[in-house]
Tab-separated table of C-alpha atoms in Angstrom:
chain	number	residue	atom	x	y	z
G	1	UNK	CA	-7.628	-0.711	-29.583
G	2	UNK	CA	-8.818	2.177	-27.396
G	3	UNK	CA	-9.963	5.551	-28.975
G	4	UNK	CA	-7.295	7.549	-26.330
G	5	UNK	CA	-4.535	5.104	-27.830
G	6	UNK	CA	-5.545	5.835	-31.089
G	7	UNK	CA	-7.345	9.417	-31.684
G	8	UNK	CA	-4.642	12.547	-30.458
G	9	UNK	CA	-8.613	14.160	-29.679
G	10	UNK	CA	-10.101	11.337	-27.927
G	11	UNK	CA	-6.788	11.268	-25.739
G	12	UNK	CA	-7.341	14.532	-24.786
G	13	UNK	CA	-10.796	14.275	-23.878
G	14	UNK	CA	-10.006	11.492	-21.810
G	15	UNK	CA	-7.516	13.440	-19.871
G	16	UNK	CA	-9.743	16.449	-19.762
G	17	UNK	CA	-12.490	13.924	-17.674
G	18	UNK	CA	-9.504	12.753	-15.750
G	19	UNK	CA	-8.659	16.345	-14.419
G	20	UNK	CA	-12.174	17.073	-13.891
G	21	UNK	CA	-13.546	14.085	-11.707
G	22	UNK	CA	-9.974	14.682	-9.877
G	23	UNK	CA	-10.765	18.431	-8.646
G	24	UNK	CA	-14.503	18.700	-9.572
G	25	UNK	CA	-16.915	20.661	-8.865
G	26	UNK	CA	-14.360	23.928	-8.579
G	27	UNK	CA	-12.268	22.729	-12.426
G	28	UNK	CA	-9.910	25.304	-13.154
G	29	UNK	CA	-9.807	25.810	-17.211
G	30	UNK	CA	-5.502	27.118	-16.544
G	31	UNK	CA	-4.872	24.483	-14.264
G	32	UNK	CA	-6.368	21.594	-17.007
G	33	UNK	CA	-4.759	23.606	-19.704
G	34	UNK	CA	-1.141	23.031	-17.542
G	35	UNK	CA	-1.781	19.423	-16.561
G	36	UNK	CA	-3.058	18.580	-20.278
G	37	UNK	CA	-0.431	20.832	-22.011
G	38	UNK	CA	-2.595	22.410	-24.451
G	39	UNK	CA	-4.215	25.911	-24.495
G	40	UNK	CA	-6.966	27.588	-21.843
G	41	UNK	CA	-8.575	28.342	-24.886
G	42	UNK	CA	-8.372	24.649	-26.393
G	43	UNK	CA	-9.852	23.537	-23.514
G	44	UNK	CA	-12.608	25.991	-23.475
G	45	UNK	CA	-13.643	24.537	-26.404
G	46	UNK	CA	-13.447	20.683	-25.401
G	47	UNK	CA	-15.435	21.901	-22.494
G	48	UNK	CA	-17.960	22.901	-24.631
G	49	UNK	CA	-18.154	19.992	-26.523
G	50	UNK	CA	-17.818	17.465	-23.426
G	51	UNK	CA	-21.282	19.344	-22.081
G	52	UNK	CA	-23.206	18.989	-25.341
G	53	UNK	CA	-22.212	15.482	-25.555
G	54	UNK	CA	-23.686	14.516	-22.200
G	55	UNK	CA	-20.235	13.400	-20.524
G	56	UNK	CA	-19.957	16.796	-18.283
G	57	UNK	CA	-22.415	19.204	-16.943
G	58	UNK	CA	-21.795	22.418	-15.902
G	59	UNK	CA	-23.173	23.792	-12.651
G	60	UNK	CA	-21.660	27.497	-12.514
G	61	UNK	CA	-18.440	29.671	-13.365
G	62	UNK	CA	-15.679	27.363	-13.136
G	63	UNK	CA	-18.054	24.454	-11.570
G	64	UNK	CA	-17.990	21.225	-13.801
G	65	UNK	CA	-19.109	17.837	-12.999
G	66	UNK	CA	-18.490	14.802	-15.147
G	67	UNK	CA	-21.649	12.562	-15.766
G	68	UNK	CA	-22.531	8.613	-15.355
G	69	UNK	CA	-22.103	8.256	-19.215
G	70	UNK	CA	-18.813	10.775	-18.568
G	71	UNK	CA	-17.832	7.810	-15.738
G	72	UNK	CA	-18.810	5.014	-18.051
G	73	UNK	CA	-16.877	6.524	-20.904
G	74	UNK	CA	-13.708	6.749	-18.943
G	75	UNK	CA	-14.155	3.488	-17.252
G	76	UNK	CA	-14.184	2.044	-21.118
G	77	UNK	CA	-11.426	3.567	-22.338
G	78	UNK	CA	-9.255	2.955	-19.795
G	79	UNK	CA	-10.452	-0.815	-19.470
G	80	UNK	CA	-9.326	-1.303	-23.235
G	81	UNK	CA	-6.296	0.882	-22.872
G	82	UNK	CA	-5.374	-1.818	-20.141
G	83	UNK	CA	-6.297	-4.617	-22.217
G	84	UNK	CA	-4.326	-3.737	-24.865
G	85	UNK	CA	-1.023	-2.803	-22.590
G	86	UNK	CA	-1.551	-6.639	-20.984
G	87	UNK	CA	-1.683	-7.525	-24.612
G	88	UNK	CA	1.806	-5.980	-25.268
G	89	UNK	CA	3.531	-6.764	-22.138
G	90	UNK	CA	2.311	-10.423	-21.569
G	91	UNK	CA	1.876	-11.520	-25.316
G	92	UNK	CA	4.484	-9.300	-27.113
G	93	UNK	CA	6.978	-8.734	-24.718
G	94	UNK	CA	6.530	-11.739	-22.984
G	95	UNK	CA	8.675	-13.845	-25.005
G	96	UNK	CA	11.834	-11.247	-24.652
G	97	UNK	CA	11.876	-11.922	-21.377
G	98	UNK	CA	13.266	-14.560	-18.598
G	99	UNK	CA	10.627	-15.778	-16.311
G	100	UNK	CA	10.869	-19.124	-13.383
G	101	UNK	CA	8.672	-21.864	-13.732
G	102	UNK	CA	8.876	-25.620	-11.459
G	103	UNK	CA	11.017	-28.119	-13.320
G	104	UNK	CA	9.299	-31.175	-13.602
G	105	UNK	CA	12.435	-33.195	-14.191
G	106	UNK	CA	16.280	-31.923	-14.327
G	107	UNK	CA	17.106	-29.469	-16.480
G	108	UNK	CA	20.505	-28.048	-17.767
G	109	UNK	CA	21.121	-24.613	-19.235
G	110	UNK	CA	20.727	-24.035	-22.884
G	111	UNK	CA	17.617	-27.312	-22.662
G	112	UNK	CA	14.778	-26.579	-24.580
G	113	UNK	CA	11.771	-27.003	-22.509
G	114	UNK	CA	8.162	-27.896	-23.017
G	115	UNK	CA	6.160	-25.337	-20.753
G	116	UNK	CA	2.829	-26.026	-19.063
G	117	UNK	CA	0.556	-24.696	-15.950
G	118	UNK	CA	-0.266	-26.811	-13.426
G	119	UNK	CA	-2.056	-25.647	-9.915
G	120	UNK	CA	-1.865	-21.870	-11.395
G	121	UNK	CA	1.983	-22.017	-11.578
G	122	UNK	CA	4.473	-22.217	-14.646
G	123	UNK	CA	5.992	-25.793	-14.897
G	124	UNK	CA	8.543	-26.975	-17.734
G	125	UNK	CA	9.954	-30.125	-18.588
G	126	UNK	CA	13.216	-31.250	-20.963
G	127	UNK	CA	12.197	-31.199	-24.598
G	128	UNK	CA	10.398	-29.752	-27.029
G	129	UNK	CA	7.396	-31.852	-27.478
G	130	UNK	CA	4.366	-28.762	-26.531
G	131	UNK	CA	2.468	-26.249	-28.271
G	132	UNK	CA	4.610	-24.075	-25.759
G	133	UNK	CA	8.601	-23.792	-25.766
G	134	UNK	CA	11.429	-21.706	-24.093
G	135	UNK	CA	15.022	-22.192	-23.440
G	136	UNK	CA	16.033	-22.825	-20.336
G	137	UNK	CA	19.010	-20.474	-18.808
G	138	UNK	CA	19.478	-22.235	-15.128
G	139	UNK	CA	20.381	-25.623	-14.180
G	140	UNK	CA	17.711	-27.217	-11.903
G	141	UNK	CA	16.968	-30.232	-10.237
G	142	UNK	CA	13.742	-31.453	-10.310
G	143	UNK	CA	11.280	-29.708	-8.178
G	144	UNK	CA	13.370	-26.759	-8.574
G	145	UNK	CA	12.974	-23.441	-10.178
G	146	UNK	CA	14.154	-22.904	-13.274
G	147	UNK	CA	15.423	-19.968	-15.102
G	148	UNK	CA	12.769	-19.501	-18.989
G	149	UNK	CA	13.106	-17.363	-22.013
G	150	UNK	CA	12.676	-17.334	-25.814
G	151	UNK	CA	8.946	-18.382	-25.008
G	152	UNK	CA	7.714	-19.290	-28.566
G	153	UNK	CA	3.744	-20.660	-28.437
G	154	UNK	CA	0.731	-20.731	-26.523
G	155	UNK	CA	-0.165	-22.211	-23.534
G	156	UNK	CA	-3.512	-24.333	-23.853
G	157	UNK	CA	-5.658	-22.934	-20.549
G	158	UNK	CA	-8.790	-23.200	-19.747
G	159	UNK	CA	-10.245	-20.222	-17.470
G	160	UNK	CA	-10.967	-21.605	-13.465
G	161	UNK	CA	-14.552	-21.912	-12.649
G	162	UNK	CA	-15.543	-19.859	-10.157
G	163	UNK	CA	-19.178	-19.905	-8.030
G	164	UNK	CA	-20.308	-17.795	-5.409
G	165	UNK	CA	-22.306	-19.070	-2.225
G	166	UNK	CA	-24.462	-16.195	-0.803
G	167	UNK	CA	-25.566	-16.755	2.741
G	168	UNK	CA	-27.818	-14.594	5.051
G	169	UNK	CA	-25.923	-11.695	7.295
G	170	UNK	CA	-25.559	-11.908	11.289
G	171	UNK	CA	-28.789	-10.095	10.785
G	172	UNK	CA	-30.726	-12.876	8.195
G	173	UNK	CA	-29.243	-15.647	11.126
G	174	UNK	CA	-26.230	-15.940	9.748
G	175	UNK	CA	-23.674	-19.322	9.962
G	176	UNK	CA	-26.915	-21.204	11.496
G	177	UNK	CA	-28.891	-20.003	8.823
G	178	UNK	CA	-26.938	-22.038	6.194
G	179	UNK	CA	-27.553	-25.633	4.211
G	180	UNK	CA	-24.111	-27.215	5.609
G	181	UNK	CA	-24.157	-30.197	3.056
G	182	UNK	CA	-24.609	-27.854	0.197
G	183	UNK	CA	-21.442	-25.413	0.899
G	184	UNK	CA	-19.524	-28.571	2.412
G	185	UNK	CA	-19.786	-30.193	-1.232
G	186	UNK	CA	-19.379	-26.906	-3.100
G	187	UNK	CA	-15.977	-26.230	-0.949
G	188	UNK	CA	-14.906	-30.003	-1.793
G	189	UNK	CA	-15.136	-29.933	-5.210
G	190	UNK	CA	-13.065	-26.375	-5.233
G	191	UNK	CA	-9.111	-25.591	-5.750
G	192	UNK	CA	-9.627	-22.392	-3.910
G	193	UNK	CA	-12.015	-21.535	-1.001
G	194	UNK	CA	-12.300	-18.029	-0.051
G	195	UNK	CA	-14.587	-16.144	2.409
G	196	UNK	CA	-15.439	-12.228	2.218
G	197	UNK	CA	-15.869	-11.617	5.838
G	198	UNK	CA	-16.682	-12.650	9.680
G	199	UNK	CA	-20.264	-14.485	8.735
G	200	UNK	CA	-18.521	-16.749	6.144
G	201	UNK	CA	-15.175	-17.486	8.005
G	202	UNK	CA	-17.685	-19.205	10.537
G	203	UNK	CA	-19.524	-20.818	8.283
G	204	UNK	CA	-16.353	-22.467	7.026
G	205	UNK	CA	-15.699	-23.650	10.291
G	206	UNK	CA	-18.610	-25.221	10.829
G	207	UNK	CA	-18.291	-27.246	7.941
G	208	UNK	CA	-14.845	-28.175	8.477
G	209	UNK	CA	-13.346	-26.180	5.755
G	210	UNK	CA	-10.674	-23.398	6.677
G	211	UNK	CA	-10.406	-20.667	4.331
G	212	UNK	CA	-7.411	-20.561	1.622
G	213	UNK	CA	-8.371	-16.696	1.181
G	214	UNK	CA	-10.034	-14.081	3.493
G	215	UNK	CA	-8.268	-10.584	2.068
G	216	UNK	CA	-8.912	-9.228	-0.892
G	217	UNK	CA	-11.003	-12.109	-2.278
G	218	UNK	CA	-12.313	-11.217	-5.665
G	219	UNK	CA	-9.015	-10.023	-6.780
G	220	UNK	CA	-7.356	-13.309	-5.712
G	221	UNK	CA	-9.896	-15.499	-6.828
G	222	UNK	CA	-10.023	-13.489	-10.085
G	223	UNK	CA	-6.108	-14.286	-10.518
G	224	UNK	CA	-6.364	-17.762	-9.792
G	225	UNK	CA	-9.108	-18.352	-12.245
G	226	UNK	CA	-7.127	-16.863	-15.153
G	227	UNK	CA	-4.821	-19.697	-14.291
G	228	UNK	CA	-7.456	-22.180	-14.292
G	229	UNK	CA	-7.852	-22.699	-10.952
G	230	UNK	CA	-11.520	-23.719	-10.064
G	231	UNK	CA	-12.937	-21.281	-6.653
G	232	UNK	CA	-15.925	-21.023	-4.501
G	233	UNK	CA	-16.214	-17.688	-2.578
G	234	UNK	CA	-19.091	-17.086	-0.026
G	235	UNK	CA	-20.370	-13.773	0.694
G	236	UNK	CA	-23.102	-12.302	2.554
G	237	UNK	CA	-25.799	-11.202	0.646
G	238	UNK	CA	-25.089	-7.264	0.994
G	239	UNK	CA	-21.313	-7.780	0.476
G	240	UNK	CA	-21.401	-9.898	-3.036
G	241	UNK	CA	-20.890	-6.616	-5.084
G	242	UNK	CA	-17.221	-6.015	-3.881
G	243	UNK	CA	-16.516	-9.868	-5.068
G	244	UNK	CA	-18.054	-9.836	-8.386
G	245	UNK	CA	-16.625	-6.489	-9.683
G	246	UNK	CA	-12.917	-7.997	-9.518
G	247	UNK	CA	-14.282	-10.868	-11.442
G	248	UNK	CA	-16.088	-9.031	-14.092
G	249	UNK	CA	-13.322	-6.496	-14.684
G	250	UNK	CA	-11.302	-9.622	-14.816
G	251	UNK	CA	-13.992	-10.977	-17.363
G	252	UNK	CA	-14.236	-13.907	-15.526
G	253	UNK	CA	-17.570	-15.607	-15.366
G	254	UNK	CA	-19.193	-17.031	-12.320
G	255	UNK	CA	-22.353	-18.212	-10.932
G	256	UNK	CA	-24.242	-17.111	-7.671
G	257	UNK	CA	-25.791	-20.027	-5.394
G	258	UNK	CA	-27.899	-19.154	-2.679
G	259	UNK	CA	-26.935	-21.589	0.252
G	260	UNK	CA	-29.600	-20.074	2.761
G	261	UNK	CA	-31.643	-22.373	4.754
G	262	UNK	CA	-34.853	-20.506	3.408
G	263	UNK	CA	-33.702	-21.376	-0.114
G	264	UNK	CA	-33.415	-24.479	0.012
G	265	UNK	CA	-36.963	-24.948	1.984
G	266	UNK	CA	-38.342	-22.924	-0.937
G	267	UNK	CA	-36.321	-25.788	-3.260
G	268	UNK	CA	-38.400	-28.563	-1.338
């Protein structure tokens, strides 16, 4: 579990940082001391100790600044404090509460149901033959939704593959600067195709492939992968950074392909 969910100090040091990277450089010690709800002098002191631990510098009277391993530090704690919340709410909570899934045959209220994810979405089917159960609380034909709760088990899924194709910008050549077979085959063997901008819309296009996703790719592709839905995404080469961070804060694991023209002659 995170140190801020754990440790009364470590909480407070985290929401010390907070204040500070929100008003920084001009920090004033009252106004932290009235957002925080502890003393000025309190955090006088945790000022103090921030600066000799390297997570704050100090620049002048009233002028604080919180460090990369100040950024890091947050960006850690808050990424486990997440975790841990998903952990309650999905895998705690979870089975208190009703959720819809597809019925895969007809269902009656009161049914227990055998639940399982196909295409990224919730299915369930009469009986209780899985390693994951519920109770059904709707009627529903099949192909309907259906009405879940009293979720008891786990749900055997595998994590979506997921591989990026990095082609050249408008400036590199762009769409006609790209090995057609190669992302043609990639996109193919895909659930999801998604592509982070103008350059690899019309790359699509020329292949014959139409985008499933153009907004907000790496979060959506992230998503789908945690529901074991296989995606490609291609990217221009300066724009790969805002796909992979959803993915890795997602811990989802993916590999870059280079689909450039260039690349492949240097292959050859």
């Amino acid at each position: 579990m995170a140190d801020v969910l754990e440790d009364k100090r470590a909480a407070t040091r985290f929401r010390i940082l907070v204040e500070i990277v929100e008003n920084q450089p001009a920090v004033s010690q009252g106004e932290v001391a009235d957002a925080v709800g502890i003393t000025s002098q309190a955090v006088s002191e945790y000022m103090r100790s921030l600066v000799e631990d390297g997570l704050v510098r100090k620049e002048g009277r009233s002028r604080y600044r919180v460090t990369t391993e100040g950024v890091d530090w947050i960006l850690s704690e808050a990424t486990e404090a997440q975790e841990y919340i998903e952990h309650v709410t999905d895998d705690i909570l979870g089975g208190m509460k009703e959720d819809a899934a597809i019925a895969i045959e007809a269902i009656e209220e009161g049914d227990s149901v055998t639940l399982s994810v196909e295409d990224g979405l919730l299915h369930a089917s009469p009986g209780k033959e899985g390693a994951a159960t519920g109770i059904a609380t709707t009627d529903a034909s099949k192909g309907e939704e259906v009405g879940v709760t009293d979720f008891d088990g786990i749900i055997d899924l595998e994590p979506g593959n997921v591989t990026i194709l990095q082609m050249p910008t408008i400036q590199s050549g762009g769409s006609r600067n790209i090995n057609q077979r190669t992302t043609k085959a990639r996109c193919n063997d895909a659930d999801l195709v998604a592509a982070a901008g103008v350059e690899p819309i019309v790359a699509l296009r020329k292949v014959d492939v139409e985008a499933d996703v153009i907004f907000g790719v790496g979060e959506v592709v992230a998503d789908a992968a945690r529901r074991g839905i296989n995606g490609v995404i291609i990217a221009t080469a300066d724009t790969i950074g805002r796909v992979t961070d959803p993915l890795r804060n997602a811990g989802i694991t993916y590999e870059v392909e280079d689909i450039s023209v260039e690349n492949e002659a240097g292959k050859e």
